XYZ file of C-alpha atoms in Angstrom:
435
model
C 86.768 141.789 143.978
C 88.876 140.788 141.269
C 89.182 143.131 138.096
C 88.923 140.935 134.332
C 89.895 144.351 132.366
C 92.374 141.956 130.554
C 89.958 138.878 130.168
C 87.578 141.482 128.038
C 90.328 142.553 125.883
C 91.296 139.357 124.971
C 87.975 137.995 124.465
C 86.168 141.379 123.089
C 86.850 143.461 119.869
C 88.634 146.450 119.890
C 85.338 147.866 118.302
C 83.495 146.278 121.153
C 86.102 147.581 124.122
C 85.692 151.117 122.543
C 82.002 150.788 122.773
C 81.800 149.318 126.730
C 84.687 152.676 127.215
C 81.620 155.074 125.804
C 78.960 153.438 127.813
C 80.866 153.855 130.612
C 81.227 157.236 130.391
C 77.709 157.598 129.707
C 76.903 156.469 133.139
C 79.271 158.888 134.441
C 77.802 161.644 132.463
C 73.844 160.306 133.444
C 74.586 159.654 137.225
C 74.278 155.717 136.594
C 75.639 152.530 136.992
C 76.118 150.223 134.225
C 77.309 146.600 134.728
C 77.986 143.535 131.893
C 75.254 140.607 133.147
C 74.633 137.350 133.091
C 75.488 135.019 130.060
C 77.846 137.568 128.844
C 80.076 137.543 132.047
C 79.259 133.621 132.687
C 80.603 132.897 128.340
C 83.686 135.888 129.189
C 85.112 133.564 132.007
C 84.669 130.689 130.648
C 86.251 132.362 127.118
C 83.918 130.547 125.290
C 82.073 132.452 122.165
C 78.867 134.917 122.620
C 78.095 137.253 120.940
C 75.334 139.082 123.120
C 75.877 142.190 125.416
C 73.405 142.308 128.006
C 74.044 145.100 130.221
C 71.605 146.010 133.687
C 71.412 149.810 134.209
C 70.795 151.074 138.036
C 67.964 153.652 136.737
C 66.192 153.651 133.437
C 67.878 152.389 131.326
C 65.541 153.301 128.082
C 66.399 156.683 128.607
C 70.128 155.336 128.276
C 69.691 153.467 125.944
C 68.498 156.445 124.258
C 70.772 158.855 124.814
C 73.361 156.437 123.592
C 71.261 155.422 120.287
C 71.196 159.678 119.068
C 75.043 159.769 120.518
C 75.988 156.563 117.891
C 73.393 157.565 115.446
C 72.381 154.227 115.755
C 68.734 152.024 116.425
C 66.239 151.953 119.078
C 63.931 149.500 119.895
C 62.307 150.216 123.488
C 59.531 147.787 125.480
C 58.407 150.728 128.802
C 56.284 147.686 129.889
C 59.473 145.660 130.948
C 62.040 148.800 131.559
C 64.485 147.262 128.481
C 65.225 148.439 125.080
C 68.145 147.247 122.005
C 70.484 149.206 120.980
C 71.850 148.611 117.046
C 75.034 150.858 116.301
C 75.811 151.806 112.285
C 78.591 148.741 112.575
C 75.137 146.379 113.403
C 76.415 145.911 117.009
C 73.772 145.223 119.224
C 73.453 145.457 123.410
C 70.901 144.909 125.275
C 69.580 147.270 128.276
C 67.885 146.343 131.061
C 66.344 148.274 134.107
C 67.966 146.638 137.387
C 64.967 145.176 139.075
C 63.510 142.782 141.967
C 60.433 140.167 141.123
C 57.841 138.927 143.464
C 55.521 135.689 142.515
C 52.253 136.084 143.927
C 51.623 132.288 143.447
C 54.206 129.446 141.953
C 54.834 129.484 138.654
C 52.981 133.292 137.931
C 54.476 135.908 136.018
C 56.434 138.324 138.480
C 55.691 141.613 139.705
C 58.563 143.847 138.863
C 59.588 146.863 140.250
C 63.051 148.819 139.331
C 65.850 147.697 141.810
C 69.299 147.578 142.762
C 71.946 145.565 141.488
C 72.054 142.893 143.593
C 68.807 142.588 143.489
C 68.387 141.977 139.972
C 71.095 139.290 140.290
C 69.057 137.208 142.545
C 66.489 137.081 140.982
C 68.730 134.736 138.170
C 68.063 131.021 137.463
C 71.687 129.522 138.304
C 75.069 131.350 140.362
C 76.499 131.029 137.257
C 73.979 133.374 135.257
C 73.895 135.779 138.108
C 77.520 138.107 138.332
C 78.309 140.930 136.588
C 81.171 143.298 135.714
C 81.452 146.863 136.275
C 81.500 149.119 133.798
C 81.356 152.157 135.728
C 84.575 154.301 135.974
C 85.505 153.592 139.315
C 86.024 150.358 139.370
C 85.464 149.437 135.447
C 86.448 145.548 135.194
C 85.506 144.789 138.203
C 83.820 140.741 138.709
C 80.955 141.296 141.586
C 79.802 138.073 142.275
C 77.457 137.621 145.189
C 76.866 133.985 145.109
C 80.319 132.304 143.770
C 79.159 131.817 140.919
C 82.540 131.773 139.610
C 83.333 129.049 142.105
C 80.606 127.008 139.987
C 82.375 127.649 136.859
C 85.309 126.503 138.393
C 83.661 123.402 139.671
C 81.679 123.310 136.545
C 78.405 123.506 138.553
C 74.900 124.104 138.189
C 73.512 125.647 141.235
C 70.411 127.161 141.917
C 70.212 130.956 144.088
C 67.248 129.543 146.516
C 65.413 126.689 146.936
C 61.955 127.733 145.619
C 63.740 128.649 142.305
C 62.023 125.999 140.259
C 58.807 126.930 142.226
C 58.996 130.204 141.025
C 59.575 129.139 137.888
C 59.611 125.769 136.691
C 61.205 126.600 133.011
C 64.368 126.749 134.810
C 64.477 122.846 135.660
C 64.420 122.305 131.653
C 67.309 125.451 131.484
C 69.154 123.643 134.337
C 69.779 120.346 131.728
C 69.937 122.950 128.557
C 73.213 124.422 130.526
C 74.361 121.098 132.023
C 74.628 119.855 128.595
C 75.837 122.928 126.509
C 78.972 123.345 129.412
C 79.819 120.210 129.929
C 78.720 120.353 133.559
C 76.395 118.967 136.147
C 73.633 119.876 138.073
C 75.019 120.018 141.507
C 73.155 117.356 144.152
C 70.777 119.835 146.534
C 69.844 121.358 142.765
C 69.060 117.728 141.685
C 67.080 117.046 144.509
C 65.061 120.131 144.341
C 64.134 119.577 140.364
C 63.048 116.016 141.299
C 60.905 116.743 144.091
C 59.753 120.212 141.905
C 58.558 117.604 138.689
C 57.126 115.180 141.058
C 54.636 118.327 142.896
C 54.230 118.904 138.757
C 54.541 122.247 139.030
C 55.103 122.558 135.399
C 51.586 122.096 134.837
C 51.107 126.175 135.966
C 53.575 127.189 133.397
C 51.690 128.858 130.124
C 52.402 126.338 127.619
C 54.028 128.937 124.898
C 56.518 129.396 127.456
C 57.421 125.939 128.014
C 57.558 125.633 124.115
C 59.782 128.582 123.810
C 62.299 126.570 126.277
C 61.441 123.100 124.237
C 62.437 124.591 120.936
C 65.847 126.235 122.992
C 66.730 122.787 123.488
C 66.178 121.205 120.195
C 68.313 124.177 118.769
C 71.387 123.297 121.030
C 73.981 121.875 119.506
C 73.558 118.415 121.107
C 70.460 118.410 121.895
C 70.288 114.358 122.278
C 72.219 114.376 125.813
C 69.676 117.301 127.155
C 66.735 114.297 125.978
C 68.344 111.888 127.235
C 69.341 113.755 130.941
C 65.400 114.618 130.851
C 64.581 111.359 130.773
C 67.213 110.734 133.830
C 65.152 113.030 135.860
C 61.328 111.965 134.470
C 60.934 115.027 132.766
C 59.671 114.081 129.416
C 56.520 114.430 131.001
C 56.786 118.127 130.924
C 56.706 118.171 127.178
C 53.861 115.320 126.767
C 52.460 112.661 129.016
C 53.370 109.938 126.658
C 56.360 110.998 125.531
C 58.824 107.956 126.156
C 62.579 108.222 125.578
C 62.701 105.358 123.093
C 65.561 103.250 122.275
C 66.189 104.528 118.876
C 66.245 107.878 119.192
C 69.829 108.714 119.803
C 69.875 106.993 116.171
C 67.369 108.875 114.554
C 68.907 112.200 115.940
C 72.071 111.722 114.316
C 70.263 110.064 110.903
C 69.092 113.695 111.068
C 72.804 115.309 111.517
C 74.142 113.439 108.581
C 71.137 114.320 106.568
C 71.031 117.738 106.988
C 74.684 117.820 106.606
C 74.280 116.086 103.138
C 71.642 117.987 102.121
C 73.651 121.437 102.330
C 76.805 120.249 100.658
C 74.749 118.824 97.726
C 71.251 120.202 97.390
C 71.545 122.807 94.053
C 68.162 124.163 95.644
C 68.708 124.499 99.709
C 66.804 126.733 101.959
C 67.019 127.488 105.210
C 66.866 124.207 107.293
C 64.885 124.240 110.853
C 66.268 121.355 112.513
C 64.770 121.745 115.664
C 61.855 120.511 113.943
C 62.864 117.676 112.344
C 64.325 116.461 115.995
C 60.991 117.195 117.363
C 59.114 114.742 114.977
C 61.587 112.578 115.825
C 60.556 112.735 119.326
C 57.285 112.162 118.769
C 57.629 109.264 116.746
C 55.682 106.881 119.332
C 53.124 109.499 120.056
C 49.592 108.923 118.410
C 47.923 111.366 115.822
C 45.497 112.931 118.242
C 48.414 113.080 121.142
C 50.674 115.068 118.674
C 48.304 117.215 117.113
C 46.946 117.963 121.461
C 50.379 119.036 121.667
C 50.576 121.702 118.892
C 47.716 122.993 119.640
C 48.138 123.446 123.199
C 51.614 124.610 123.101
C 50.611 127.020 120.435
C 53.058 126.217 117.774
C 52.862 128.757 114.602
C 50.864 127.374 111.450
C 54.021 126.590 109.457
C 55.423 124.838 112.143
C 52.236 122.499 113.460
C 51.684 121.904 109.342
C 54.806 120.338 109.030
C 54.950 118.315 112.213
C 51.669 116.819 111.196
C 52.534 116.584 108.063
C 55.015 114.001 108.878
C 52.668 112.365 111.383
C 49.897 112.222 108.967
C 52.443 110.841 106.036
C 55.692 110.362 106.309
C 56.048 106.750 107.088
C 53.561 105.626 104.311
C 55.811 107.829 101.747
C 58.879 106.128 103.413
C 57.189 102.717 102.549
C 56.637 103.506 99.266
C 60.363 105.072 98.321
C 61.480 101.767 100.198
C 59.948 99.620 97.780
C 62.079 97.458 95.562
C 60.610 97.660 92.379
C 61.250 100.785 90.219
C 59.845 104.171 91.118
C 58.899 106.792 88.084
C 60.737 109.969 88.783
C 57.292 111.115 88.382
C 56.146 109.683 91.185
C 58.786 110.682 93.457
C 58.046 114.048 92.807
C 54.547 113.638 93.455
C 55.254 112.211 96.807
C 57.822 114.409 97.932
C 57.364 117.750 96.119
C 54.250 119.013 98.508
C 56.297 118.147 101.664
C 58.765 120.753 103.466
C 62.355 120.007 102.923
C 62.661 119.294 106.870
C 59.906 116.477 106.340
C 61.488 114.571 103.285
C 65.066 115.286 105.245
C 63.617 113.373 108.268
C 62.132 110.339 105.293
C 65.821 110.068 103.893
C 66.629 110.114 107.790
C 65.138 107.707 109.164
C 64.844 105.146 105.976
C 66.722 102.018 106.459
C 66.934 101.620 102.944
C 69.534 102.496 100.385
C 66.618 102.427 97.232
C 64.813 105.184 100.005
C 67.405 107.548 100.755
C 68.630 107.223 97.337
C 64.982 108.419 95.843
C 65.181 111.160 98.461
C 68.493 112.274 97.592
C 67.219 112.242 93.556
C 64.641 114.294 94.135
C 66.900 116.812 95.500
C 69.792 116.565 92.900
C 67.056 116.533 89.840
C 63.461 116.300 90.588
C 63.291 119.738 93.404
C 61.671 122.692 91.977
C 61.400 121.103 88.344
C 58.883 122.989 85.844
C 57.237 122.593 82.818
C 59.204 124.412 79.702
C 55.928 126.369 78.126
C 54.455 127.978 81.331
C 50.381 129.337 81.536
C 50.198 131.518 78.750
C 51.365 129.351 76.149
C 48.242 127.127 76.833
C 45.855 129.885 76.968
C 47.665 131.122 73.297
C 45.965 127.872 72.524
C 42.632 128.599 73.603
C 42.625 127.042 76.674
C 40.745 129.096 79.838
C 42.727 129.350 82.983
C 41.036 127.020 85.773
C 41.788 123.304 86.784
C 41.981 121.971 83.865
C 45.355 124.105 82.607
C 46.725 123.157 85.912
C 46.234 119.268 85.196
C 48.260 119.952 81.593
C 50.565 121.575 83.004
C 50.722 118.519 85.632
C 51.049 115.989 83.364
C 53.521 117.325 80.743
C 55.595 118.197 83.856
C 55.190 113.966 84.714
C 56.088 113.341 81.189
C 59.156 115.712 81.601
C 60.167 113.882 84.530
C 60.204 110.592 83.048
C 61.998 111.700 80.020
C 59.165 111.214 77.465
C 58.945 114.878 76.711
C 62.754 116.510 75.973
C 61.597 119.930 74.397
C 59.680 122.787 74.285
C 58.401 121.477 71.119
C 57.256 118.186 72.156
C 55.708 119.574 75.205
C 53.498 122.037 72.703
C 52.854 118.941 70.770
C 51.505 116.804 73.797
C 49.580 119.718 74.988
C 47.588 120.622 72.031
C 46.918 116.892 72.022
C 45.689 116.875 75.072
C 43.427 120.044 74.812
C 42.289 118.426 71.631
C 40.712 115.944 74.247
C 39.380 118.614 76.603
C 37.851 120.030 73.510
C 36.406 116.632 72.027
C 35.018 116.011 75.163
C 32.844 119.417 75.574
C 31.505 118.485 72.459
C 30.603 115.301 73.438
């Protein structure tokens, strides 16, 4: 076995070393084993950035988890059903503990049975060698790399290798995390693992998997860094499919997903109004773009998207490209009217419109409505038209509307002028109830 003491303390905090010191003697003091898992050790040898600790406990490790929490005055939060529980110290450091345990699948592509387990049985029961070592924590041999299935060899040879060959059988979210990993590393899938997630998508046995879960996985890869080359390597292997039927790899995608890269990147150096930015779903109405209505919206639904998400995705489906026509156009646009096209959309759907246009007058108009037009409101607000006599209902709204139009297009300067142009225009309301 070989120790990595010093590989933590280069690549951990002396905060962090302190805190893997205490847990260790915690498992002394409890009669436990405690060992560093999966995508930490797999990110520690490879000295590449993570901030998780995932640690497997030989025993329960809620009541651990626990017992450290009151010992750290820190934060529990416990799930019995699955044996694991998150542990948040004062200094917002957070591990993860997990009950060593063994699955069984009583059919392909079912939920396991669990049942608490040994070490190296809870190691085997890993997607990829690479995911499955861990590192002693335990006094005796603190440090310690115990890797049963060279997975360090795989690092080494930068190689994604399943533990057993009804792995993807088991579960078939792991051929979409085999090209998530590929990509991310910088590796490949080794050629017996190839072979076995081509014959695994041609038996389809992703069509077993609950759909949330395959979206969970889908929205994993969208949120990778490059998530382009994991499309493209999906496409490789036929495994669009998995995500849609129709979906086709088309020729301008690789285009579109970097239109979105330099959109996003424009939008939070100069937006004055930015929020949060979900990228993952602009990429994924870009990877829909040759998908129908009715095929999209099937796929939402099925998958189980939240509201906020599956609003937005249609909402682009349903509109974007005849907004994009319109902001294309040649002739002059009232700001007005740019607002009225673009205000009701999420910032992700008029990001993708600047994205995607192929026109300077379009991604210009998208880019003003961000700089000026975003958020905009009328100076004199409700109650200044009800001081006027005018009832709160539709009709205030549509004031309010049109002075802010008038605002827009620089007819109205002033609070003043937009008093003016309201009275005068609940002198018509009025005039017209008398009629």
């Amino acid at each position: 076995m070989k120790n990595v003491s010093e590989k933590m303390r280069a690549c951990f905090s002396q905060g962090t070393m302190m805190l893997l010191k205490r847990i260790s003697a915690l498992s002394k003091e409890l009669g436990r084993r405690a060992y560093l898992i999966g995508g930490t050790v797999r990110d520690l040898l490879l000295e590449a950035e993570n901030l998780d600790i995932d640690i497997v406990i030989e025993g329960d490790a809620i009541a651990f988890g626990e017992k450290l929490a009151r010992e750290l005055h820190g934060m529990i939060i416990s799930h019995k059903r699955f044996g694991t529980c998150s542990v948040t110290t004062p200094e917002h450091v957070k591990i993860d503990f997990a009950t060593a345990r063994k699955e069984a699948y009583a059919k392909p592509a079912a939920l396991p049975t669990v049942e608490f387990a040994l070490l190296k049985d809870d190691l085997i029961r890993r997607d990829f060698t690479i995911n499955a070592m861990a590192i002693s924590l335990n006094e005796d041999d603190f440090g310690f790399l115990i890797d049963f299935f060279d997975g360090a060899g795989d690092l080494e040879h930068k190689s994604i290798r399943t533990l057993h060959d009804k792995s993807f059988i088991d579960d078939p979210t792991r051929i979409l995390r085999a090209m998530r990993f590929e990509q991310r590393l910088g590796f490949h899938i080794d050629t017996h693992t190839a072979n076995l997630i081509i014959k695994s998508i041609e038996k389809e046995v992703y069509k077993r998997v609950e759909k949330p879960r395959l979206r969970d996985e889908i929205i994993l890869i969208l949120k990778e860094k490059e998530p382009f080359k994991i499309i493209k390597r999906m496409d490789e292997f036929r495994a669009l499919k998995i995500i849609h039927p129709y979906l086709k790899f088309h020729k301008d995608l690789h285009n579109m997903f970097d239109a979105i890269d330099e959109a996003c990147l424009w939008y939070q150096n100069n937006s004055p109004r930015k929020r949060s930015i979900e990228k993952w779903i602009m990429y994924l109405m870009a990877l829909f773009e040759d998908v129908s209505h009715d095929g999209t919206l099937y796929f939402c639904n099925i998958f189980e998207f939240k509201r906020g998400e599956r609003l937005r995705i249609m909402s682009y489906k349903n509109n974007g490209r005849k907004i994009l026509k319109t902001l294309n156009a040649k002739r002059k646009i009232a700001p007005s009217k740019i607002y009225h096209l673009l205000e009701p959309l999420s910032h992700e759907v008029t990001l993708l419109i600047m994205a995607v246009s192929r026109s300077d007058a379009g991604k210009g108009r998208a880019m003003e409505f961000f700089h000026k037009y975003n958020g905009m409101r009328t100076v004199i607000r409700g109650d200044d038209l009800k001081a006027l006599g005018i009832k709160i209902g539709p009709h205030l709204s549509r004031i309010l509307e049109k002075i802010l139009y008038k605002r827009l297009d620089g007819i109205l300067k002033t609070k003043e002028e937009e008093f003016r142009y309201a009275k005068k225009l609940a002198k018509r309301k009025f005039a017209k109830g008398a009629g």
